[in-house]
mmCIF file of C-alpha atoms and ligand atoms in Angstrom:
data_model
loop_
_atom_site.group_PDB
_atom_site.id
_atom_site.type_symbol
_atom_site.label_atom_id
_atom_site.label_comp_id
_atom_site.label_asym_id
_atom_site.label_seq_id
_atom_site.Cartn_x
_atom_site.Cartn_y
_atom_site.Cartn_z
ATOM 1 C CA MET B 1 -17.618 -1.633 -11.427
ATOM 2 C CA ILE B 2 -17.091 -3.992 -8.499
ATOM 3 C CA GLY B 3 -16.399 -3.294 -4.824
ATOM 4 C CA VAL B 4 -14.246 -5.387 -2.515
ATOM 5 C CA LEU B 5 -14.686 -5.234 1.244
ATOM 6 C CA GLY B 6 -12.088 -7.227 3.106
ATOM 7 C CA GLY B 7 -12.005 -7.566 6.857
ATOM 8 C CA THR B 8 -11.448 -9.851 9.764
ATOM 9 C CA PHE B 9 -15.234 -9.893 10.243
ATOM 10 C CA ASP B 10 -14.780 -11.147 13.801
ATOM 11 C CA PRO B 11 -17.823 -10.986 13.666
ATOM 12 C CA ILE B 12 -19.403 -9.200 10.695
ATOM 13 C CA HIS B 13 -21.721 -6.380 11.895
ATOM 14 C CA PHE B 14 -24.019 -3.638 10.651
ATOM 15 C CA GLY B 15 -21.066 -1.201 10.298
ATOM 16 C CA HIS B 16 -19.620 -3.487 7.594
ATOM 17 C CA LEU B 17 -22.973 -4.179 5.958
ATOM 18 C CA ARG B 18 -24.041 -0.502 5.844
ATOM 19 C CA LEU B 19 -20.643 0.451 4.445
ATOM 20 C CA ALA B 20 -21.087 -2.103 1.651
ATOM 21 C CA GLN B 21 -24.686 -1.055 0.972
ATOM 22 C CA GLU B 22 -24.060 2.705 0.991
ATOM 23 C CA LEU B 23 -21.082 2.448 -1.312
ATOM 24 C CA ALA B 24 -22.888 0.026 -3.610
ATOM 25 C CA ASP B 25 -25.712 2.582 -3.880
ATOM 26 C CA GLY B 26 -23.486 5.664 -4.028
ATOM 27 C CA LEU B 27 -21.167 4.289 -6.706
ATOM 28 C CA LYS B 28 -23.720 2.065 -8.463
ATOM 29 C CA LEU B 29 -21.554 -0.987 -7.922
ATOM 30 C CA ALA B 30 -22.618 -4.138 -9.720
ATOM 31 C CA GLU B 31 -21.595 -6.170 -6.673
ATOM 32 C CA VAL B 32 -19.624 -6.026 -3.447
ATOM 33 C CA ARG B 33 -17.343 -8.944 -2.675
ATOM 34 C CA LEU B 34 -17.131 -9.639 1.046
ATOM 35 C CA VAL B 35 -13.717 -11.175 1.658
ATOM 36 C CA PRO B 36 -13.096 -12.499 5.166
ATOM 37 C CA ALA B 37 -9.397 -12.609 6.013
ATOM 38 C CA GLY B 38 -7.933 -16.060 6.612
ATOM 39 C CA LEU B 39 -5.162 -15.573 9.132
ATOM 40 C CA PRO B 40 -4.709 -11.806 9.400
ATOM 41 C CA TRP B 41 -1.015 -10.912 9.443
ATOM 42 C CA HIS B 42 -1.435 -7.457 10.986
ATOM 43 C CA ARG B 43 -3.212 -8.182 14.250
ATOM 44 C CA GLY B 44 -3.510 -10.782 16.989
ATOM 45 C CA PRO B 45 -5.405 -13.995 16.336
ATOM 46 C CA PRO B 46 -9.142 -13.409 15.865
ATOM 47 C CA GLY B 47 -11.619 -14.650 18.468
ATOM 48 C CA ALA B 48 -13.312 -16.952 15.942
ATOM 49 C CA THR B 49 -11.819 -19.470 13.510
ATOM 50 C CA PRO B 50 -11.635 -18.567 9.810
ATOM 51 C CA GLU B 51 -14.447 -21.045 9.093
ATOM 52 C CA HIS B 52 -16.738 -19.470 11.692
ATOM 53 C CA ARG B 53 -15.940 -15.939 10.440
ATOM 54 C CA LEU B 54 -16.670 -17.060 6.890
ATOM 55 C CA GLU B 55 -19.975 -18.607 7.932
ATOM 56 C CA MET B 56 -20.961 -15.471 9.899
ATOM 57 C CA ALA B 57 -20.155 -13.318 6.862
ATOM 58 C CA ARG B 58 -22.306 -15.638 4.752
ATOM 59 C CA LEU B 59 -25.214 -15.242 7.159
ATOM 60 C CA GLY B 60 -24.671 -11.481 7.486
ATOM 61 C CA GLY B 61 -24.773 -10.894 3.739
ATOM 62 C CA ALA B 62 -27.514 -13.436 3.024
ATOM 63 C CA GLY B 63 -30.526 -12.147 1.153
ATOM 64 C CA ASN B 64 -28.749 -9.160 -0.390
ATOM 65 C CA PRO B 65 -28.310 -9.784 -4.123
ATOM 66 C CA LEU B 66 -25.559 -7.125 -4.275
ATOM 67 C CA PHE B 67 -23.299 -8.998 -1.888
ATOM 68 C CA ARG B 68 -21.163 -11.956 -2.853
ATOM 69 C CA LEU B 69 -19.117 -13.898 -0.355
ATOM 70 C CA ASP B 70 -15.581 -14.597 -1.496
ATOM 71 C CA ASP B 71 -13.855 -17.340 0.483
ATOM 72 C CA ARG B 72 -10.467 -17.239 -1.245
ATOM 73 C CA GLU B 73 -8.515 -15.850 1.727
ATOM 74 C CA VAL B 74 -9.982 -18.378 4.138
ATOM 75 C CA ARG B 75 -9.260 -21.207 1.689
ATOM 76 C CA ARG B 76 -5.658 -20.039 1.320
ATOM 77 C CA ASN B 77 -5.113 -20.976 4.961
ATOM 78 C CA ALA B 78 -1.972 -18.866 5.298
ATOM 79 C CA PRO B 79 -1.521 -15.193 6.130
ATOM 80 C CA GLY B 80 -3.045 -13.508 3.113
ATOM 81 C CA TYR B 81 -2.231 -10.072 1.738
ATOM 82 C CA THR B 82 -4.808 -7.792 0.180
ATOM 83 C CA VAL B 83 -2.481 -7.146 -2.734
ATOM 84 C CA ASP B 84 -2.512 -10.870 -3.632
ATOM 85 C CA THR B 85 -6.297 -11.049 -3.420
ATOM 86 C CA LEU B 86 -6.635 -7.997 -5.655
ATOM 87 C CA SER B 87 -4.140 -9.445 -8.167
ATOM 88 C CA GLU B 88 -6.223 -12.595 -8.406
ATOM 89 C CA LEU B 89 -9.428 -10.616 -8.826
ATOM 90 C CA ARG B 90 -7.787 -8.443 -11.442
ATOM 91 C CA ARG B 91 -6.773 -11.555 -13.405
ATOM 92 C CA GLU B 92 -10.320 -12.891 -13.200
ATOM 93 C CA LEU B 93 -12.054 -9.637 -14.114
ATOM 94 C CA GLY B 94 -9.705 -8.540 -16.885
ATOM 95 C CA ALA B 95 -7.635 -5.376 -17.176
ATOM 96 C CA THR B 96 -10.352 -2.812 -17.833
ATOM 97 C CA GLN B 97 -13.132 -3.472 -15.301
ATOM 98 C CA PRO B 98 -12.887 -0.831 -12.522
ATOM 99 C CA LEU B 99 -12.301 -2.420 -9.128
ATOM 100 C CA CYS B 100 -12.847 -0.490 -5.876
ATOM 101 C CA LEU B 101 -11.302 -1.471 -2.567
ATOM 102 C CA LEU B 102 -13.667 -0.205 0.151
ATOM 103 C CA LEU B 103 -12.028 0.917 3.393
ATOM 104 C CA GLY B 104 -12.857 2.615 6.666
ATOM 105 C CA SER B 105 -10.605 5.570 7.504
ATOM 106 C CA ASP B 106 -8.835 3.603 10.259
ATOM 107 C CA ALA B 107 -7.813 0.931 7.763
ATOM 108 C CA PHE B 108 -6.771 3.527 5.179
ATOM 109 C CA ALA B 109 -4.562 5.363 7.693
ATOM 110 C CA GLY B 110 -2.603 2.129 8.175
ATOM 111 C CA LEU B 111 -2.281 1.305 4.486
ATOM 112 C CA HIS B 112 1.463 2.100 4.369
ATOM 113 C CA THR B 113 2.077 -0.840 6.734
ATOM 114 C CA TRP B 114 0.466 -3.367 4.350
ATOM 115 C CA SER B 115 2.576 -5.700 2.272
ATOM 116 C CA ARG B 116 3.522 -4.183 -1.125
ATOM 117 C CA TRP B 117 0.917 -1.488 -0.531
ATOM 118 C CA LYS B 118 1.869 0.705 -3.467
ATOM 119 C CA GLU B 119 1.056 -2.133 -5.865
ATOM 120 C CA ILE B 120 -2.559 -1.847 -4.759
ATOM 121 C CA PHE B 121 -2.925 1.385 -6.757
ATOM 122 C CA GLY B 122 -2.027 -0.558 -9.887
ATOM 123 C CA LEU B 123 -4.883 -2.966 -9.231
ATOM 124 C CA ALA B 124 -7.813 -1.025 -7.745
ATOM 125 C CA HIS B 125 -9.249 2.333 -6.781
ATOM 126 C CA LEU B 126 -9.555 3.089 -3.075
ATOM 127 C CA VAL B 127 -12.880 4.268 -1.682
ATOM 128 C CA VAL B 128 -12.538 5.562 1.880
ATOM 129 C CA VAL B 129 -15.273 6.450 4.386
ATOM 130 C CA ALA B 130 -14.904 8.285 7.687
ATOM 131 C CA ARG B 131 -15.363 5.990 10.640
ATOM 132 C CA PRO B 132 -16.402 7.359 14.042
ATOM 133 C CA GLY B 133 -13.287 8.218 16.017
ATOM 134 C CA SER B 134 -11.189 8.274 12.856
ATOM 135 C CA GLY B 135 -12.462 11.181 10.775
ATOM 136 C CA LEU B 136 -10.988 12.226 7.479
ATOM 137 C CA ASP B 137 -10.130 15.866 8.194
ATOM 138 C CA GLY B 138 -7.585 15.290 10.892
ATOM 139 C CA LEU B 139 -6.402 12.011 9.408
ATOM 140 C CA GLN B 140 -2.713 11.621 10.270
ATOM 141 C CA LEU B 141 -1.078 10.026 7.273
ATOM 142 C CA ASN B 142 2.410 8.703 6.899
ATOM 143 C CA PRO B 143 4.276 11.071 4.510
ATOM 144 C CA GLU B 144 4.539 8.498 1.701
ATOM 145 C CA LEU B 145 0.846 7.682 1.969
ATOM 146 C CA ARG B 146 0.018 11.403 2.085
ATOM 147 C CA ALA B 147 1.949 11.916 -1.158
ATOM 148 C CA GLU B 148 0.032 9.084 -2.855
ATOM 149 C CA PHE B 149 -3.214 10.477 -1.518
ATOM 150 C CA ASP B 150 -2.519 14.014 -2.782
ATOM 151 C CA HIS B 151 -1.543 12.685 -6.172
ATOM 152 C CA ARG B 152 -4.471 10.258 -6.597
ATOM 153 C CA GLN B 153 -7.389 11.902 -4.829
ATOM 154 C CA THR B 154 -10.497 12.799 -6.817
ATOM 155 C CA ASP B 155 -13.951 14.139 -5.898
ATOM 156 C CA ASP B 156 -15.468 12.942 -9.146
ATOM 157 C CA LYS B 157 -17.146 9.525 -8.963
ATOM 158 C CA ASP B 158 -17.214 9.320 -12.763
ATOM 159 C CA GLU B 159 -13.439 9.260 -12.823
ATOM 160 C CA LEU B 160 -13.579 5.870 -11.125
ATOM 161 C CA ARG B 161 -15.404 4.484 -14.140
ATOM 162 C CA ARG B 162 -13.055 6.022 -16.664
ATOM 163 C CA GLU B 163 -10.078 4.131 -15.311
ATOM 164 C CA ALA B 164 -9.681 0.642 -13.919
ATOM 165 C CA ASN B 165 -7.574 1.555 -10.865
ATOM 166 C CA GLY B 166 -5.340 4.140 -9.219
ATOM 167 C CA LYS B 167 -7.735 6.790 -7.828
ATOM 168 C CA ILE B 168 -8.645 7.537 -4.217
ATOM 169 C CA ILE B 169 -12.037 8.979 -3.340
ATOM 170 C CA LEU B 170 -13.410 9.990 0.053
ATOM 171 C CA HIS B 171 -17.028 8.966 0.017
ATOM 172 C CA PRO B 172 -19.843 10.112 2.324
ATOM 173 C CA TYR B 173 -21.133 7.504 4.769
ATOM 174 C CA PHE B 174 -23.627 7.852 7.593
ATOM 175 C CA PRO B 175 -21.391 6.834 10.475
ATOM 176 C CA LEU B 176 -22.325 3.855 12.600
ATOM 177 C CA ASP B 177 -20.198 3.563 15.691
ATOM 178 C CA ILE B 178 -20.041 -0.228 15.713
ATOM 179 C CA SER B 179 -16.922 -2.339 16.016
ATOM 180 C CA ALA B 180 -16.341 -6.059 16.276
ATOM 181 C CA THR B 181 -14.213 -5.364 19.357
ATOM 182 C CA ARG B 182 -17.223 -3.894 21.147
ATOM 183 C CA ILE B 183 -19.409 -6.851 20.167
ATOM 184 C CA ARG B 184 -16.845 -9.351 21.463
ATOM 185 C CA ARG B 185 -16.600 -7.388 24.736
ATOM 186 C CA LEU B 186 -20.361 -7.389 25.212
ATOM 187 C CA LEU B 187 -20.545 -11.127 24.618
ATOM 188 C CA LYS B 188 -17.691 -11.797 27.014
ATOM 189 C CA ALA B 189 -19.454 -9.762 29.679
ATOM 190 C CA GLY B 190 -22.654 -11.754 29.131
ATOM 191 C CA LEU B 191 -24.437 -8.729 27.617
ATOM 192 C CA SER B 192 -26.511 -8.661 24.469
ATOM 193 C CA PRO B 193 -25.027 -7.328 21.220
ATOM 194 C CA ARG B 194 -28.506 -7.164 19.663
ATOM 195 C CA TYR B 195 -29.132 -4.429 17.083
ATOM 196 C CA LEU B 196 -25.402 -4.124 16.344
ATOM 197 C CA LEU B 197 -25.351 -7.134 14.006
ATOM 198 C CA PRO B 198 -27.901 -9.422 12.330
ATOM 199 C CA ASP B 199 -29.874 -11.780 14.575
ATOM 200 C CA SER B 200 -28.832 -14.696 12.348
ATOM 201 C CA VAL B 201 -25.178 -13.996 13.223
ATOM 202 C CA ILE B 202 -25.992 -13.699 16.940
ATOM 203 C CA ASP B 203 -27.803 -17.051 16.786
ATOM 204 C CA TYR B 204 -24.776 -18.608 15.091
ATOM 205 C CA ILE B 205 -22.478 -17.194 17.804
ATOM 206 C CA HIS B 206 -24.643 -18.696 20.539
ATOM 207 C CA THR B 207 -25.073 -22.050 18.814
ATOM 208 C CA HIS B 208 -21.327 -22.435 18.374
ATOM 209 C CA GLN B 209 -20.384 -20.834 21.679
ATOM 210 C CA ILE B 210 -18.017 -18.322 20.069
ATOM 211 C CA TYR B 211 -16.531 -15.386 22.055
ATOM 212 C CA LEU B 212 -18.013 -16.656 25.318
HETATM 213 P P1 ATP L 1 -12.154 -4.967 15.237
HETATM 214 O O1 ATP L 1 -12.969 -4.139 16.205
HETATM 215 O O2 ATP L 1 -12.057 -6.420 15.616
HETATM 216 O O3 ATP L 1 -10.814 -4.338 14.911
HETATM 217 P P2 ATP L 1 -13.700 -3.931 12.996
HETATM 218 O O4 ATP L 1 -15.072 -3.738 13.535
HETATM 219 O O5 ATP L 1 -12.817 -2.723 12.848
HETATM 220 O O6 ATP L 1 -12.968 -5.042 13.853
HETATM 221 P P3 ATP L 1 -12.760 -5.178 10.536
HETATM 222 O O7 ATP L 1 -13.189 -6.529 10.103
HETATM 223 O O8 ATP L 1 -11.394 -5.028 11.060
HETATM 224 O O9 ATP L 1 -13.861 -4.676 11.623
HETATM 225 O O10 ATP L 1 -13.041 -4.094 9.401
HETATM 226 C C1 ATP L 1 -13.068 -4.370 8.028
HETATM 227 C C2 ATP L 1 -13.252 -3.070 7.263
HETATM 228 O O11 ATP L 1 -14.510 -2.468 7.597
HETATM 229 C C3 ATP L 1 -12.190 -1.997 7.552
HETATM 230 O O12 ATP L 1 -11.941 -1.286 6.344
HETATM 231 C C4 ATP L 1 -12.876 -1.092 8.556
HETATM 232 O O13 ATP L 1 -12.388 0.224 8.533
HETATM 233 C C5 ATP L 1 -14.318 -1.141 8.070
HETATM 234 N N1 ATP L 1 -15.298 -0.928 9.146
HETATM 235 C C6 ATP L 1 -15.526 -1.700 10.215
HETATM 236 N N2 ATP L 1 -16.496 -1.204 10.992
HETATM 237 C C7 ATP L 1 -16.906 -0.059 10.399
HETATM 238 C C8 ATP L 1 -17.892 0.948 10.707
HETATM 239 N N3 ATP L 1 -18.640 0.867 11.820
HETATM 240 N N4 ATP L 1 -18.029 1.966 9.858
HETATM 241 C C9 ATP L 1 -17.257 2.050 8.728
HETATM 242 N N5 ATP L 1 -16.324 1.169 8.378
HETATM 243 C C10 ATP L 1 -16.144 0.112 9.198
#
């Protein structure tokens, strides 16, 4: 069973890396694909170029044999949709290998705005963790997304292995209140973002004068 963590990674930080590690451990994932978005369609332009965000993700995940950097969205060089990435992965992995899309609760709550979002359930399971400030209990869901959630939700991790796609599970996660927005703000203000992201990524940011 393979996990996929997509994101703008502008820059990658310990919130992303802990999410990937905890879900890899909790679900016994064989690997987690880190997929930096090329040109995100759903938000303003990132502070760093796709190439820099890819390189920072490479540095952030370096040394962890469970993580594998996947550069397909950056290579595509056009606004990429998660559904297209998952279709490609599904083709590569075959029809039966369970695939888990890993998401913070903020991302999940916006799922109904994603391109062809319902097709995602035909390609992968969704594994959702509560993010600080966006808990799961009071999660306001669009009615169509709520209906999908009620229909697909399971508490049983084993169910994810029995099928290749289509389930939603809320998974425990020790919350880390870290966001890329906060890191960019600190850097802009000339303050240190140390201990929020790997030193190797901070060094890269300084060397290439990103976010300053
Ligand atoms: P920004 O502040 O620029 O919006 P971000 O920190 O939210 O960025 P993204 O690259 O947009 O990071 O997030 C990618 C994925 O990682 C999303 O599913 C998001 O919910 C999740 N995520 C990001 N930070 C955390 C965190 N601290 N804890 C749990 N999940 C997180």
